[in-house]
mmCIF file of C-alpha atoms in Angstrom:
data_model
loop_
_atom_site.group_PDB
_atom_site.id
_atom_site.type_symbol
_atom_site.label_atom_id
_atom_site.label_comp_id
_atom_site.label_asym_id
_atom_site.label_seq_id
_atom_site.Cartn_x
_atom_site.Cartn_y
_atom_site.Cartn_z
ATOM 1 C CA SER A 1 -0.016 -0.127 -0.195
ATOM 2 C CA ASN A 2 0.917 3.482 -0.201
ATOM 3 C CA SER A 3 -0.650 6.475 1.425
ATOM 4 C CA THR A 4 -0.021 10.642 1.354
ATOM 5 C CA THR A 5 -1.168 13.212 3.679
ATOM 6 C CA LEU A 6 -2.062 16.519 1.617
ATOM 7 C CA ASP A 7 -0.759 19.523 3.044
ATOM 8 C CA PHE A 8 -3.861 21.188 3.174
ATOM 9 C CA ASP A 9 -7.499 20.587 2.749
ATOM 10 C CA GLU A 10 -8.466 19.649 -0.976
ATOM 11 C CA TYR A 11 -11.990 19.657 -2.358
ATOM 12 C CA ASP A 12 -10.760 19.423 -5.992
ATOM 13 C CA PRO A 13 -11.746 15.904 -7.365
ATOM 14 C CA ASP A 14 -9.555 16.177 -10.228
ATOM 15 C CA LYS A 15 -6.319 17.041 -8.012
ATOM 16 C CA LEU A 16 -7.369 14.197 -5.802
ATOM 17 C CA LYS A 17 -7.514 11.720 -8.798
ATOM 18 C CA LYS A 18 -4.364 12.910 -10.115
ATOM 19 C CA THR A 19 -2.940 11.864 -6.710
ATOM 20 C CA LEU A 20 -4.747 8.446 -6.500
ATOM 21 C CA ARG A 21 -3.153 7.885 -10.026
ATOM 22 C CA TRP A 22 0.238 8.507 -8.340
ATOM 23 C CA LEU A 23 -0.362 6.348 -5.658
ATOM 24 C CA THR A 24 -1.665 3.448 -7.731
ATOM 25 C CA ASN A 25 1.295 3.763 -10.143
ATOM 26 C CA SER A 26 3.501 3.369 -6.856
ATOM 27 C CA VAL A 27 1.726 0.003 -5.752
ATOM 28 C CA CYS A 28 1.592 -1.332 -9.138
ATOM 29 C CA ASN A 29 5.427 -0.788 -9.620
ATOM 30 C CA ARG A 30 6.324 -2.478 -6.509
ATOM 31 C CA LEU A 31 4.227 -5.338 -7.402
ATOM 32 C CA GLU A 32 5.632 -5.730 -10.741
ATOM 33 C CA LYS A 33 9.444 -5.638 -9.310
ATOM 34 C CA LYS A 34 8.172 -8.347 -6.746
ATOM 35 C CA GLN A 35 6.446 -10.296 -9.463
ATOM 36 C CA LEU A 36 3.291 -10.075 -7.984
ATOM 37 C CA LYS A 37 -0.391 -9.321 -8.798
ATOM 38 C CA ALA A 38 -3.277 -8.604 -6.462
ATOM 39 C CA GLN A 39 -6.957 -9.361 -6.478
ATOM 40 C CA THR A 40 -8.415 -7.119 -4.017
ATOM 41 C CA PHE A 41 -7.709 -3.301 -3.931
ATOM 42 C CA THR A 42 -8.656 -0.736 -1.390
ATOM 43 C CA ILE A 43 -8.854 2.988 -1.458
ATOM 44 C CA GLN A 44 -8.646 5.265 2.138
ATOM 45 C CA ILE A 45 -9.919 8.784 2.620
ATOM 46 C CA LYS A 46 -9.363 10.594 5.550
ATOM 47 C CA TYR A 47 -10.975 13.852 6.180
ATOM 48 C CA ASN A 48 -10.263 17.131 7.367
ATOM 49 C CA THR A 49 -12.550 16.019 10.431
ATOM 50 C CA PHE A 50 -10.265 13.286 11.086
ATOM 51 C CA LYS A 51 -13.187 10.892 9.674
ATOM 52 C CA THR A 52 -11.707 7.967 7.498
ATOM 53 C CA VAL A 53 -13.479 5.955 5.151
ATOM 54 C CA SER A 54 -12.060 3.097 3.089
ATOM 55 C CA ARG A 55 -13.867 0.605 0.365
ATOM 56 C CA SER A 56 -12.353 -2.495 -1.139
ATOM 57 C CA LYS A 57 -13.164 -4.358 -4.225
ATOM 58 C CA THR A 58 -12.088 -7.701 -5.188
ATOM 59 C CA VAL A 59 -11.493 -9.086 -8.897
ATOM 60 C CA ASP A 60 -11.896 -12.414 -10.212
ATOM 61 C CA THR A 61 -8.528 -12.420 -11.794
ATOM 62 C CA ALA A 62 -5.176 -10.800 -10.093
ATOM 63 C CA ILE A 63 -3.777 -7.826 -11.826
ATOM 64 C CA ASN A 64 -1.033 -5.277 -11.430
ATOM 65 C CA GLU A 65 -1.407 -3.250 -14.475
ATOM 66 C CA SER A 66 -1.711 0.290 -13.530
ATOM 67 C CA ASN A 67 -4.531 1.476 -15.625
ATOM 68 C CA LYS A 68 -6.606 -1.472 -14.497
ATOM 69 C CA VAL A 69 -6.040 -1.207 -10.810
ATOM 70 C CA TYR A 70 -6.733 2.986 -11.317
ATOM 71 C CA ASN A 71 -9.968 2.203 -13.135
ATOM 72 C CA ILE A 72 -11.112 0.383 -9.838
ATOM 73 C CA ILE A 73 -9.810 2.761 -7.667
ATOM 74 C CA GLU A 74 -11.385 5.665 -9.331
ATOM 75 C CA ASP A 75 -14.787 3.887 -9.156
ATOM 76 C CA LEU A 76 -14.281 3.248 -5.545
ATOM 77 C CA PHE A 77 -13.158 7.225 -5.025
ATOM 78 C CA GLU A 78 -16.208 8.313 -6.791
ATOM 79 C CA ASP A 79 -18.573 6.093 -4.629
ATOM 80 C CA LEU A 80 -17.023 6.990 -1.413
ATOM 81 C CA ILE A 81 -15.802 10.778 -1.739
ATOM 82 C CA ASP A 82 -17.905 13.520 0.083
ATOM 83 C CA LEU A 83 -16.652 16.819 -1.229
ATOM 84 C CA SER A 84 -18.473 18.806 1.369
ATOM 85 C CA TYR A 85 -15.448 18.066 3.532
ATOM 86 C CA GLY A 86 -11.628 18.691 2.970
ATOM 87 C CA VAL A 87 -9.699 15.416 2.045
ATOM 88 C CA ARG A 88 -6.523 15.356 4.292
ATOM 89 C CA LEU A 89 -4.936 12.075 3.232
ATOM 90 C CA LEU A 90 -5.404 9.360 0.228
ATOM 91 C CA GLY A 91 -4.271 5.829 0.315
ATOM 92 C CA VAL A 92 -4.296 2.934 -2.056
ATOM 93 C CA GLY A 93 -3.501 -0.715 -1.184
ATOM 94 C CA ALA A 94 -3.548 -4.081 -2.984
ATOM 95 C CA SER A 95 -4.103 -7.287 -1.158
ATOM 96 C CA LYS A 96 -4.590 -11.323 -1.616
ATOM 97 C CA LEU A 97 -1.325 -11.250 -3.692
ATOM 98 C CA LYS A 98 0.017 -14.075 -6.150
ATOM 99 C CA GLN A 99 2.914 -14.919 -7.788
ATOM 100 C CA TYR A 100 2.983 -14.339 -11.710
ATOM 101 C CA HIS A 101 2.903 -18.009 -12.103
ATOM 102 C CA GLU A 102 -0.106 -18.404 -10.086
ATOM 103 C CA ASN A 103 -2.389 -16.443 -12.207
ATOM 104 C CA LEU A 104 -2.823 -17.970 -15.473
ATOM 105 C CA VAL A 105 -5.794 -16.992 -17.168
ATOM 106 C CA GLN A 106 -8.054 -18.471 -20.040
ATOM 107 C CA MET A 107 -8.839 -15.997 -22.642
ATOM 108 C CA SER A 108 -12.409 -15.636 -24.032
ATOM 109 C CA ILE A 109 -13.456 -15.387 -27.497
ATOM 110 C CA PHE A 110 -14.470 -11.652 -26.759
ATOM 111 C CA ASP A 111 -10.997 -10.655 -25.817
ATOM 112 C CA SER A 112 -8.644 -8.767 -28.048
ATOM 113 C CA PHE A 113 -5.317 -10.377 -28.225
ATOM 114 C CA ASP A 114 -4.186 -7.527 -29.912
ATOM 115 C CA ASP A 115 -5.356 -5.050 -27.178
ATOM 116 C CA ILE A 116 -3.737 -7.496 -24.509
ATOM 117 C CA GLU A 117 -0.665 -7.633 -26.160
ATOM 118 C CA LYS A 118 -0.463 -3.896 -27.039
ATOM 119 C CA ASP A 119 -1.236 -3.201 -23.173
ATOM 120 C CA ASN A 120 1.522 -5.710 -22.018
ATOM 121 C CA ALA A 121 4.042 -4.058 -24.289
ATOM 122 C CA ILE A 122 3.189 -0.682 -22.796
ATOM 123 C CA ASN A 123 3.472 -1.803 -19.353
ATOM 124 C CA THR A 124 6.922 -3.541 -20.273
ATOM 125 C CA LEU A 125 8.120 -0.569 -21.526
ATOM 126 C CA ILE A 126 7.249 1.785 -18.972
ATOM 127 C CA ARG A 127 8.531 -0.693 -16.293
ATOM 128 C CA ASN A 128 12.122 -0.632 -18.249
ATOM 129 C CA LEU A 129 12.649 2.852 -18.668
ATOM 130 C CA ASN A 130 11.680 3.432 -15.017
ATOM 131 C CA GLU A 131 14.359 0.801 -13.931
ATOM 132 C CA ASP A 132 16.986 2.298 -16.302
ATOM 133 C CA PHE A 133 16.484 6.029 -15.591
ATOM 134 C CA GLY A 134 14.820 6.261 -12.225
ATOM 135 C CA SER A 135 11.064 5.145 -10.885
ATOM 136 C CA GLU A 136 8.558 7.571 -11.779
ATOM 137 C CA VAL A 137 10.167 8.702 -15.023
ATOM 138 C CA LEU A 138 7.658 7.837 -17.012
ATOM 139 C CA LYS A 139 3.869 6.964 -16.184
ATOM 140 C CA ARG A 140 0.587 6.571 -17.496
ATOM 141 C CA GLY A 141 -1.778 9.470 -17.991
ATOM 142 C CA ILE A 142 -5.321 9.597 -16.905
ATOM 143 C CA LYS A 143 -8.460 11.070 -18.526
ATOM 144 C CA ILE A 144 -10.560 13.603 -16.789
ATOM 145 C CA LYS A 145 -13.847 14.955 -17.597
ATOM 146 C CA ASN A 146 -14.226 18.893 -17.669
ATOM 147 C CA LYS A 147 -17.428 20.439 -16.890
ATOM 148 C CA ALA A 148 -18.396 20.796 -20.421
ATOM 149 C CA ASN A 149 -18.015 16.629 -20.238
ATOM 150 C CA LYS A 150 -15.049 16.652 -22.732
ATOM 151 C CA ILE A 151 -12.342 14.392 -22.152
ATOM 152 C CA ASN A 152 -8.532 16.001 -21.415
ATOM 153 C CA ASP A 153 -5.806 13.474 -21.542
ATOM 154 C CA TYR A 154 -3.225 14.271 -18.811
ATOM 155 C CA TYR A 155 0.216 13.030 -19.350
ATOM 156 C CA GLU A 156 3.541 13.434 -17.324
#
């Protein structure tokens, strides 16, 4: 798991999601380095009232791909967040860990092998660049809907 205490009360969901993306990338990078995948993912939110809430979701197949994990965390965040209070701490965790070789998956006829291979290649490239040039040199971006309901891509 990984968490961060914010310097001030944060009410902006886009900034909170960016922090969640960073935390998710950190957790997934550690899972990949240790050749682990996880089935349960948890989000923790602490408000400026010191109230702490958390939620978890368990998936059928263990994963460690940051974009898939982030989608789970983002869904949990949207279900859980109460923006009438300022957020002071965010945390992301993974549990029900499995070794790579324990997690063989049967593809369905509806799965796109090309999409899976493309995603695996991107994850491998990001992992290799981060190992060669330092962690967090390259990471996946997120898509955020703005007020006009348009989607903007953010890259770091």
